[in-house]
Amino acid sequence: MFDSSEYPKGLDEDRFTKWLEEGRDSKISYNYLLVVWDDFEADYQAVYVEDREEISKYERYQDTANRESLIAAYDLYSESRIV
């Protein structure tokens, strides 16, 4: 996933699927998976949020000097990309 010149490297499909499963299985009622690029770790990270408002906050936060960049957001249950 994310195999293009826009992204630093690809994301393994199995890893992404595991993130979706972990989000759905969490005791906290998460609804969304954010795929985030961490400049310091030079790797993708999973961030789980409960509502769309948190996605907006995350987008605004990344505009500051931050080592993380939001790459995409997915609904955990429909698996559709929303950002």
mmCIF file of N, CA and C in Angstrom, residues 7-52:
data_model
loop_
_atom_site.group_PDB
_atom_site.id
_atom_site.type_symbol
_atom_site.label_atom_id
_atom_site.label_comp_id
_atom_site.label_asym_id
_atom_site.label_seq_id
_atom_site.Cartn_x
_atom_site.Cartn_y
_atom_site.Cartn_z
ATOM 1 N N TYR A 7 4.902 8.857 -1.070
ATOM 2 C CA TYR A 7 5.143 8.302 0.251
ATOM 3 C C TYR A 7 6.560 7.765 0.365
ATOM 4 N N PRO A 8 7.145 7.840 1.559
ATOM 5 C CA PRO A 8 8.531 7.421 1.757
ATOM 6 C C PRO A 8 8.801 5.947 1.453
ATOM 7 N N LYS A 9 7.836 5.082 1.709
ATOM 8 C CA LYS A 9 7.970 3.656 1.388
ATOM 9 C C LYS A 9 6.589 3.027 1.436
ATOM 10 N N GLY A 10 6.489 1.787 0.997
ATOM 11 C CA GLY A 10 5.208 1.095 0.991
ATOM 12 C C GLY A 10 4.849 0.558 2.371
ATOM 13 N N LEU A 11 3.573 0.271 2.541
ATOM 14 C CA LEU A 11 3.069 -0.326 3.774
ATOM 15 C C LEU A 11 2.588 -1.725 3.439
ATOM 16 N N ASP A 12 3.072 -2.707 4.171
ATOM 17 C CA ASP A 12 2.715 -4.096 3.962
ATOM 18 C C ASP A 12 1.218 -4.308 4.200
ATOM 19 N N GLU A 13 0.567 -4.977 3.265
ATOM 20 C CA GLU A 13 -0.879 -5.231 3.357
ATOM 21 C C GLU A 13 -1.251 -6.031 4.604
ATOM 22 N N ASP A 14 -0.423 -6.997 4.977
ATOM 23 C CA ASP A 14 -0.698 -7.806 6.172
ATOM 24 C C ASP A 14 -0.650 -6.962 7.439
ATOM 25 N N ARG A 15 0.294 -6.040 7.487
ATOM 26 C CA ARG A 15 0.409 -5.150 8.644
ATOM 27 C C ARG A 15 -0.829 -4.266 8.764
ATOM 28 N N PHE A 16 -1.270 -3.737 7.623
ATOM 29 C CA PHE A 16 -2.457 -2.897 7.596
ATOM 30 C C PHE A 16 -3.683 -3.686 8.063
ATOM 31 N N THR A 17 -3.844 -4.896 7.570
ATOM 32 C CA THR A 17 -4.968 -5.752 7.963
ATOM 33 C C THR A 17 -4.928 -6.036 9.461
ATOM 34 N N LYS A 18 -3.737 -6.272 9.988
ATOM 35 C CA LYS A 18 -3.582 -6.508 11.427
ATOM 36 C C LYS A 18 -4.018 -5.280 12.227
ATOM 37 N N TRP A 19 -3.670 -4.094 11.742
ATOM 38 C CA TRP A 19 -4.081 -2.862 12.418
ATOM 39 C C TRP A 19 -5.601 -2.737 12.445
ATOM 40 N N LEU A 20 -6.261 -3.064 11.334
ATOM 41 C CA LEU A 20 -7.722 -3.007 11.301
ATOM 42 C C LEU A 20 -8.317 -3.962 12.328
ATOM 43 N N GLU A 21 -7.799 -5.176 12.374
ATOM 44 C CA GLU A 21 -8.298 -6.175 13.327
ATOM 45 C C GLU A 21 -8.070 -5.735 14.770
ATOM 46 N N GLU A 22 -6.896 -5.202 15.059
ATOM 47 C CA GLU A 22 -6.602 -4.747 16.416
ATOM 48 C C GLU A 22 -7.534 -3.607 16.829
ATOM 49 N N GLY A 23 -7.828 -2.712 15.917
ATOM 50 C CA GLY A 23 -8.740 -1.610 16.216
ATOM 51 C C GLY A 23 -10.142 -2.088 16.507
ATOM 52 N N ARG A 24 -10.621 -3.038 15.710
ATOM 53 C CA ARG A 24 -11.967 -3.588 15.923
ATOM 54 C C ARG A 24 -12.047 -4.400 17.209
ATOM 55 N N ASP A 25 -10.952 -5.084 17.571
ATOM 56 C CA ASP A 25 -10.936 -5.938 18.760
ATOM 57 C C ASP A 25 -10.667 -5.188 20.063
ATOM 58 N N SER A 26 -10.314 -3.916 19.971
ATOM 59 C CA SER A 26 -9.980 -3.134 21.153
ATOM 60 C C SER A 26 -11.182 -2.991 22.090
ATOM 61 N N LYS A 27 -10.907 -2.967 23.375
ATOM 62 C CA LYS A 27 -11.966 -2.751 24.378
ATOM 63 C C LYS A 27 -12.501 -1.321 24.316
ATOM 64 N N ILE A 28 -11.681 -0.411 23.831
ATOM 65 C CA ILE A 28 -12.114 0.970 23.611
ATOM 66 C C ILE A 28 -12.852 0.985 22.273
ATOM 67 N N SER A 29 -13.942 1.691 22.199
ATOM 68 C CA SER A 29 -14.770 1.661 20.986
ATOM 69 C C SER A 29 -14.220 2.596 19.900
ATOM 70 N N TYR A 30 -13.107 2.206 19.323
ATOM 71 C CA TYR A 30 -12.546 2.978 18.218
ATOM 72 C C TYR A 30 -13.378 2.775 16.973
ATOM 73 N N ASN A 31 -13.434 3.800 16.144
ATOM 74 C CA ASN A 31 -14.151 3.722 14.875
ATOM 75 C C ASN A 31 -13.246 3.936 13.673
ATOM 76 N N TYR A 32 -12.088 4.557 13.904
ATOM 77 C CA TYR A 32 -11.223 4.922 12.790
ATOM 78 C C TYR A 32 -9.771 4.547 13.043
ATOM 79 N N LEU A 33 -9.111 4.177 11.966
ATOM 80 C CA LEU A 33 -7.675 3.914 11.961
ATOM 81 C C LEU A 33 -7.009 5.025 11.180
ATOM 82 N N LEU A 34 -6.041 5.683 11.789
ATOM 83 C CA LEU A 34 -5.239 6.673 11.081
ATOM 84 C C LEU A 34 -3.893 6.034 10.757
ATOM 85 N N VAL A 35 -3.481 6.142 9.516
ATOM 86 C CA VAL A 35 -2.154 5.681 9.109
ATOM 87 C C VAL A 35 -1.272 6.920 9.118
ATOM 88 N N VAL A 36 -0.249 6.873 9.949
ATOM 89 C CA VAL A 36 0.605 8.032 10.199
ATOM 90 C C VAL A 36 2.045 7.681 9.847
ATOM 91 N N TRP A 37 2.738 8.617 9.200
ATOM 92 C CA TRP A 37 4.160 8.455 8.941
ATOM 93 C C TRP A 37 4.925 9.163 10.057
ATOM 94 N N ASP A 38 5.840 8.455 10.689
ATOM 95 C CA ASP A 38 6.672 9.001 11.758
ATOM 96 C C ASP A 38 8.065 9.236 11.194
ATOM 97 N N ASP A 39 8.466 10.506 11.076
ATOM 98 C CA ASP A 39 9.776 10.844 10.513
ATOM 99 C C ASP A 39 10.924 10.317 11.357
ATOM 100 N N PHE A 40 10.776 10.350 12.665
ATOM 101 C CA PHE A 40 11.840 9.901 13.554
ATOM 102 C C PHE A 40 12.082 8.398 13.410
ATOM 103 N N GLU A 41 11.001 7.619 13.386
ATOM 104 C CA GLU A 41 11.105 6.167 13.255
ATOM 105 C C GLU A 41 11.270 5.736 11.795
ATOM 106 N N ALA A 42 10.981 6.638 10.867
ATOM 107 C CA ALA A 42 11.001 6.352 9.426
ATOM 108 C C ALA A 42 10.128 5.138 9.109
ATOM 109 N N ASP A 43 8.908 5.172 9.649
ATOM 110 C CA ASP A 43 7.993 4.057 9.462
ATOM 111 C C ASP A 43 6.555 4.520 9.683
ATOM 112 N N TYR A 44 5.622 3.701 9.205
ATOM 113 C CA TYR A 44 4.207 3.953 9.426
ATOM 114 C C TYR A 44 3.809 3.517 10.833
ATOM 115 N N GLN A 45 2.830 4.221 11.405
ATOM 116 C CA GLN A 45 2.290 3.898 12.717
ATOM 117 C C GLN A 45 0.766 3.889 12.614
ATOM 118 N N ALA A 46 0.135 3.107 13.454
ATOM 119 C CA ALA A 46 -1.324 3.088 13.542
ATOM 120 C C ALA A 46 -1.758 3.955 14.715
ATOM 121 N N VAL A 47 -2.748 4.800 14.467
ATOM 122 C CA VAL A 47 -3.351 5.614 15.523
ATOM 123 C C VAL A 47 -4.848 5.369 15.436
ATOM 124 N N TYR A 48 -5.466 5.044 16.560
ATOM 125 C CA TYR A 48 -6.900 4.769 16.595
ATOM 126 C C TYR A 48 -7.626 5.925 17.263
ATOM 127 N N VAL A 49 -8.765 6.315 16.679
ATOM 128 C CA VAL A 49 -9.580 7.385 17.251
ATOM 129 C C VAL A 49 -11.047 6.962 17.249
ATOM 130 N N GLU A 50 -11.809 7.601 18.116
ATOM 131 C CA GLU A 50 -13.211 7.232 18.281
ATOM 132 C C GLU A 50 -14.151 7.973 17.346
ATOM 133 N N ASP A 51 -13.841 9.241 17.005
ATOM 134 C CA ASP A 51 -14.764 9.982 16.153
ATOM 135 C C ASP A 51 -14.030 10.868 15.155
ATOM 136 N N ARG A 52 -14.787 11.351 14.178
ATOM 137 C CA ARG A 52 -14.195 12.154 13.095
ATOM 138 C C ARG A 52 -13.578 13.463 13.595
#
